[in-house]
Tab-separated table of C-alpha atoms in Angstrom:
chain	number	residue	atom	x	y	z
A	1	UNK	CA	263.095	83.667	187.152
A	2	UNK	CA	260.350	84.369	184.631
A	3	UNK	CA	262.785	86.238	182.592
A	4	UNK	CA	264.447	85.164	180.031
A	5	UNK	CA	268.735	85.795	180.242
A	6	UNK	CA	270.482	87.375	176.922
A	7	UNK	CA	273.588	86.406	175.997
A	8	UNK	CA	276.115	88.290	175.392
A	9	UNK	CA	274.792	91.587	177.549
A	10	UNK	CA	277.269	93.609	174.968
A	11	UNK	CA	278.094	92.521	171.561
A	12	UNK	CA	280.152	95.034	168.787
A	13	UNK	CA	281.070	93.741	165.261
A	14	UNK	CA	281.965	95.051	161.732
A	15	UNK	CA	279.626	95.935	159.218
A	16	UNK	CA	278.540	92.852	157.073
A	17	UNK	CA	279.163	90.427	159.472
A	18	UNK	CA	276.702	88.420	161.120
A	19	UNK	CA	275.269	88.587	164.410
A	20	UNK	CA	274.456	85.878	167.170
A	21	UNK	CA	271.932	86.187	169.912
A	22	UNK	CA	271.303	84.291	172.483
A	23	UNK	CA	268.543	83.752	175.406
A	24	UNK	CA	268.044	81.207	177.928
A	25	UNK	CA	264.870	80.670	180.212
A	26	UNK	CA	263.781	78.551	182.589
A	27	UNK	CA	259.825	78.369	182.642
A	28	UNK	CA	257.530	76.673	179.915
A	29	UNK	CA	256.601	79.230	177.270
A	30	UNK	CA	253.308	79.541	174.712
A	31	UNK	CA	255.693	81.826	172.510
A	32	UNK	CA	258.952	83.780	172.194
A	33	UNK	CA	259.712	87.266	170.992
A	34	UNK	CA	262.483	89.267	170.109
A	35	UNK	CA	262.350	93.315	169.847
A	36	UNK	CA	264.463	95.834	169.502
A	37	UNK	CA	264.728	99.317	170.579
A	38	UNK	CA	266.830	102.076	169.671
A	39	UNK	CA	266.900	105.548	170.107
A	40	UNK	CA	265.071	106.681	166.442
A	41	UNK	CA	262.027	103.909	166.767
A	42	UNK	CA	261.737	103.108	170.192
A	43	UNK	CA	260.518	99.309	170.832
A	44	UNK	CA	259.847	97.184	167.728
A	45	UNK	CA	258.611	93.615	167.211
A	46	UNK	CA	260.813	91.395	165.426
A	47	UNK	CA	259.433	88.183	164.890
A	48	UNK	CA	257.848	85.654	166.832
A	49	UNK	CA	258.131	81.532	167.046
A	50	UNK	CA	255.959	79.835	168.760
A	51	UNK	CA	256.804	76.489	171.101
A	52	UNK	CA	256.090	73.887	168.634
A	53	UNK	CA	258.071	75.618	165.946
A	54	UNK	CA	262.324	74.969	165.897
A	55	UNK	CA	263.221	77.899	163.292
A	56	UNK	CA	261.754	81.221	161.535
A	57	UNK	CA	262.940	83.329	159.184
A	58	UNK	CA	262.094	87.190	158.598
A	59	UNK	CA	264.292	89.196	155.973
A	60	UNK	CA	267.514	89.048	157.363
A	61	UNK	CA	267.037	87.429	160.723
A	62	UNK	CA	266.593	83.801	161.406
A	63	UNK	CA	265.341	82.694	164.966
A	64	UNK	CA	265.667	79.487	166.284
A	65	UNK	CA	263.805	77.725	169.728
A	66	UNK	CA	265.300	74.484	171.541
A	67	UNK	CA	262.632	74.074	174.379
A	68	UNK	CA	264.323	70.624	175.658
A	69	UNK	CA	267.276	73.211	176.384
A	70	UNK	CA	265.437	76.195	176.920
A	71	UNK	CA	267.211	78.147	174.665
A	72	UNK	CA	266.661	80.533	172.027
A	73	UNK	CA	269.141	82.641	169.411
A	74	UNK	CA	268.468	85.398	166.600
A	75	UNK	CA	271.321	85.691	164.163
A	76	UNK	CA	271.084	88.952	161.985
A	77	UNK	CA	272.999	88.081	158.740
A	78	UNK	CA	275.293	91.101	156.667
A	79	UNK	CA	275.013	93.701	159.609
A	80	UNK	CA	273.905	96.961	158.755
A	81	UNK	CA	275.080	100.128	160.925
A	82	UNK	CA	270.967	100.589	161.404
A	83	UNK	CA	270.626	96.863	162.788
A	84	UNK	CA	272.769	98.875	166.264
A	85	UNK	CA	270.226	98.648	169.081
A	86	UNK	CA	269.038	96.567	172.070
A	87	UNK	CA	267.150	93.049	171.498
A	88	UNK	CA	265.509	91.875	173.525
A	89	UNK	CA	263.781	88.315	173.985
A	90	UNK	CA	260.450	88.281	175.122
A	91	UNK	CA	258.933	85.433	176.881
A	92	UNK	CA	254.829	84.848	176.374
A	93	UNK	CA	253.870	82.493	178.897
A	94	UNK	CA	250.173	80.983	179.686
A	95	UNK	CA	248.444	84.079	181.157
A	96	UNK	CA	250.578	86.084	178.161
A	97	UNK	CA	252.516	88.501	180.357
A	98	UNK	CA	255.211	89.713	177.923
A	99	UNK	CA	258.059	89.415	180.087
A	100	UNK	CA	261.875	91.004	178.587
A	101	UNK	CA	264.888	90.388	179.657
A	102	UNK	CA	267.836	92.377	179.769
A	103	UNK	CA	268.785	92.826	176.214
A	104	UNK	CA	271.922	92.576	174.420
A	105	UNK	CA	273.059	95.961	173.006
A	106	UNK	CA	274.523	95.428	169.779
A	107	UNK	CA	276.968	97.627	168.181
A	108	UNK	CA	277.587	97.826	163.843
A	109	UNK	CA	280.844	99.388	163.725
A	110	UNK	CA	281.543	100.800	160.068
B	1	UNK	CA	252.624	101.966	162.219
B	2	UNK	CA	251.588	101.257	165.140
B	3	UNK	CA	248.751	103.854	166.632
B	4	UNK	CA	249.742	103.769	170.419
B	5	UNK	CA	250.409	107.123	171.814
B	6	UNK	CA	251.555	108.244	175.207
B	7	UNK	CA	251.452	111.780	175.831
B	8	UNK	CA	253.548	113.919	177.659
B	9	UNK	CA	256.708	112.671	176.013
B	10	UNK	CA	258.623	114.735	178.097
B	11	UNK	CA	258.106	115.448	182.096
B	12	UNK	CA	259.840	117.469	184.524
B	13	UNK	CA	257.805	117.843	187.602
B	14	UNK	CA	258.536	118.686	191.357
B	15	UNK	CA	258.458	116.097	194.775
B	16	UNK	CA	255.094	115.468	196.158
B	17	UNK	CA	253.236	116.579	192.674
B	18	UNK	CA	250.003	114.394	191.321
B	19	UNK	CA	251.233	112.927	187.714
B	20	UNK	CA	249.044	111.300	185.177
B	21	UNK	CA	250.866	109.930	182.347
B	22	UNK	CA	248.317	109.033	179.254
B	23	UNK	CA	248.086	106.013	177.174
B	24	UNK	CA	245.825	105.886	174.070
B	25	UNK	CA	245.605	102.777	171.251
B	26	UNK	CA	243.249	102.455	168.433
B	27	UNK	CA	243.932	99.354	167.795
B	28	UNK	CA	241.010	97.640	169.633
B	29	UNK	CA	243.567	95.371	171.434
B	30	UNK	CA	242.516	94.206	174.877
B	31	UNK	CA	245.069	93.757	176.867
B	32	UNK	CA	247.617	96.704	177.894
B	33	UNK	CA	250.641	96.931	179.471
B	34	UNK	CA	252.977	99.514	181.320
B	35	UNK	CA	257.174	99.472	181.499
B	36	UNK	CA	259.592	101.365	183.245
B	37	UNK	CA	262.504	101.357	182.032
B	38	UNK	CA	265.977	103.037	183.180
B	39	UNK	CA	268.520	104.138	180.089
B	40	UNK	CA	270.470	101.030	179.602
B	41	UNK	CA	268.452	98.974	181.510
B	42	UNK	CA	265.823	96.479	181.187
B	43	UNK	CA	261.960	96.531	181.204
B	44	UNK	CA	259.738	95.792	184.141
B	45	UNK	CA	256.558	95.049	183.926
B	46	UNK	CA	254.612	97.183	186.682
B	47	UNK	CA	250.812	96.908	185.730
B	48	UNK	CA	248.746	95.018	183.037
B	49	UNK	CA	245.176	95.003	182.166
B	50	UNK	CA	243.728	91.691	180.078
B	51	UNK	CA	240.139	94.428	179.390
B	52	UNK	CA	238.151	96.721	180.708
B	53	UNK	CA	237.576	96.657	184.610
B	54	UNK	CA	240.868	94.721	184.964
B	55	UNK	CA	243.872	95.595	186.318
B	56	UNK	CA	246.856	93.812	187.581
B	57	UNK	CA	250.315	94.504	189.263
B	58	UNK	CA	253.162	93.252	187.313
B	59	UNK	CA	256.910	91.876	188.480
B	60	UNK	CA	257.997	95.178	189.743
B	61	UNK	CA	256.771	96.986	192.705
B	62	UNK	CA	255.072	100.221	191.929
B	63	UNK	CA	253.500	103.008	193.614
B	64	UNK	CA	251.612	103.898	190.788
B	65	UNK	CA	248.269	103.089	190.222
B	66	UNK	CA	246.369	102.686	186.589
B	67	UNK	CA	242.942	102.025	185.531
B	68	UNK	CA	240.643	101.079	182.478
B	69	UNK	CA	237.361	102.230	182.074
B	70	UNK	CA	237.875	102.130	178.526
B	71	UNK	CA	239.368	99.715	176.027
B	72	UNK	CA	241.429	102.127	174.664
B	73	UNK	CA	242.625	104.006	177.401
B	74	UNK	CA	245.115	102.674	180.077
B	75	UNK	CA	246.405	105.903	182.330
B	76	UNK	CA	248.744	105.684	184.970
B	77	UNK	CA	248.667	107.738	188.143
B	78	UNK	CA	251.297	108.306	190.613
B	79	UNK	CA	249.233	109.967	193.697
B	80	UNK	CA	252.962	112.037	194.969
B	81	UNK	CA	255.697	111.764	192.967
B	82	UNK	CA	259.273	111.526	194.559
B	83	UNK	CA	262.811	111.229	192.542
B	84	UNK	CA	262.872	107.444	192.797
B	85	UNK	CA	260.263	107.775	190.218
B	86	UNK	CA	262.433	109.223	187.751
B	87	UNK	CA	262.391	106.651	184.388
B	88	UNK	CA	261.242	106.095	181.548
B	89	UNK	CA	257.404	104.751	181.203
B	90	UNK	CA	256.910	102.518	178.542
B	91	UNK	CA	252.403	101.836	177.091
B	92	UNK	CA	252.264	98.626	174.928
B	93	UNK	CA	249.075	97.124	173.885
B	94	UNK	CA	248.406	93.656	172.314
B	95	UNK	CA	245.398	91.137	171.202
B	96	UNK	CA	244.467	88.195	172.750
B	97	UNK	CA	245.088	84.992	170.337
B	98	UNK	CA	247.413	83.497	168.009
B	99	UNK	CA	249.351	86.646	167.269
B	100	UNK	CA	250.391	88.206	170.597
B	101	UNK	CA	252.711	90.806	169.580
B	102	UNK	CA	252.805	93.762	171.320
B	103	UNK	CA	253.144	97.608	170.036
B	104	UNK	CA	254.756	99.684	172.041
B	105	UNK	CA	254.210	103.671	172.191
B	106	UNK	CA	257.305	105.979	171.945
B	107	UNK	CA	257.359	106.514	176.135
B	108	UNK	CA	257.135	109.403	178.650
B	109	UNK	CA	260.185	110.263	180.232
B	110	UNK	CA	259.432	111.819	183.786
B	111	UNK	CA	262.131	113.496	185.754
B	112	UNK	CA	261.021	114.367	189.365
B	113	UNK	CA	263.139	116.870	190.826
C-alpha cells in the first residue's frame, strides 16, 4: 500500500491532556505530512518533516519520523476542545503524489 | 489564507446530467490535485496534474475527467452523472520543491439524485 495506516482510527480524551498519533507506511518517502480537517476549516496543513529529519516541533505539536521502522507519530500537548478533528498523515513520495490515509478522528471532551 | 476556491459548494443534480465542478488557485502553484472524499472516510486521490497540458489518474478509479489549459485552473467533468457519484470533491494545489505542502479548497459536495 502507498498509504500510510493511522493509529488509533478513533481516539477521545479530556481537555488538557495530551494526544498521541500514530502512522505506519511501508514505501520510501521524500517527506511526511500531517493535516487536519474539521468541519469549520476544512483541510489544513500541519507541519511537515522531511526523511532525513527524526523530530519537529510547531506550537503545540511535536512530530517525530523513524524511517528504519517506518513509523511516524504527532503528539498534541494540553488538548484544546478546538484541536477535535481528523489528522491525517500524508505521505510525499518521489513523483510527490500526496497520498492520506485514513485519519484518526480525535475527540477533546470538556 | 490559502486562495484556492472551488465553486459550487453545494450540488444537487439529477442521473444522467453533465457536471463541471470548478477549481481556481492564485497561488501560481503547478501541480493540482482532486479528492473525493465520503463523510467519515478517507481521501482518494482520483486525478493530478504536475502543469499545464498534464494530467494524470490517481489511486482511485474515476469516471470523471479534468483538464488544464491553464495554470490556475484545474476543472473536473463528469460527462453523466449517476448516484455512485455522490461525495464530496476535494481541489488542492501545491509547488514543486522543498516545501510541498498542499492547500486545500473548502470542497463541492454533489448529491446526484
Amino acid at each position: 500500500s502507498q498509504q500510510g495506516e493511522e493509529d488509533p482510527q478513533a481516539l477521545s480524551i479530556q481537555e488538557g491532556e495530551n494526544a498521541t498519533m500514530n502512522c505506519s507506511y511501508k514505501t520510501s518517502i521524500n517527506n511526511l505530512q500531517w493535516y487536519r480537517q474539521n468541519s469549520g476549516r476544512g483541510l489544513v496543513h500541519l507541519i511537515l518533516i522531511r526523511s532525513n529529519e527524526r523530530e519537529k516541533h510547531s506550537g503545540r505539536l511535536r512530530v517525530t519520523l523513524d524511517t528504519s521502522k517506518k513509523s511516524s507519530s504527532l503528539l498534541i500537548t494540553a488538548s484544546r476542545a478546538a484541536d477535535t478533528a481528523s489528522y491525517f498523515c500524508v505521505l510525499v513520495q518521489g513523483a510527490q503524489k500526496l497520498v492520506f490515509g485514513q485519519g484518526t478522528r480525535l475527540t477533546i471532551n470538556p | 489564507e490559502a486562495d484556492i476556491y472551488q465553486t459550487p459548494r453545494y450540488l444537487v443534480i439529477g442521473t444522467g446530467k453533465k457536471i463541471t465542478l470548478e477549481c481556481s488557485q492564485t497561488m501560481g502553484h503547478d501541480k493540482m490535485y482532486w479528492y473525493q472524499q465520503d463523510p467519515g472516510m478517507e481521501l482518494h486521490l482520483i486525478h493530478y496534474s504536475y502543469g499545464v497540458n498534464s494530467t494524470e489518474k490517481g489511486d482511485l478509479s474515476s469516471e470523471s475527467t479534468v483538464s488544464r489549459i491553464r495554470t490556475e485552473h484545474f476543472p473536473l467533468t463528469l460527462e453523466s452523472a449517476r448516484p455512485s457519484h455522490t461525495s464530496q470533491y476535494l481541489c488542492a494545489s501545491s509547488v514543486t520543491g522543498g516545501r510541498t505542502e498542499a492547500f486545500f479548497g473548502q470542497g463541492t459536495r454533489l448529491t446526484v439524485v
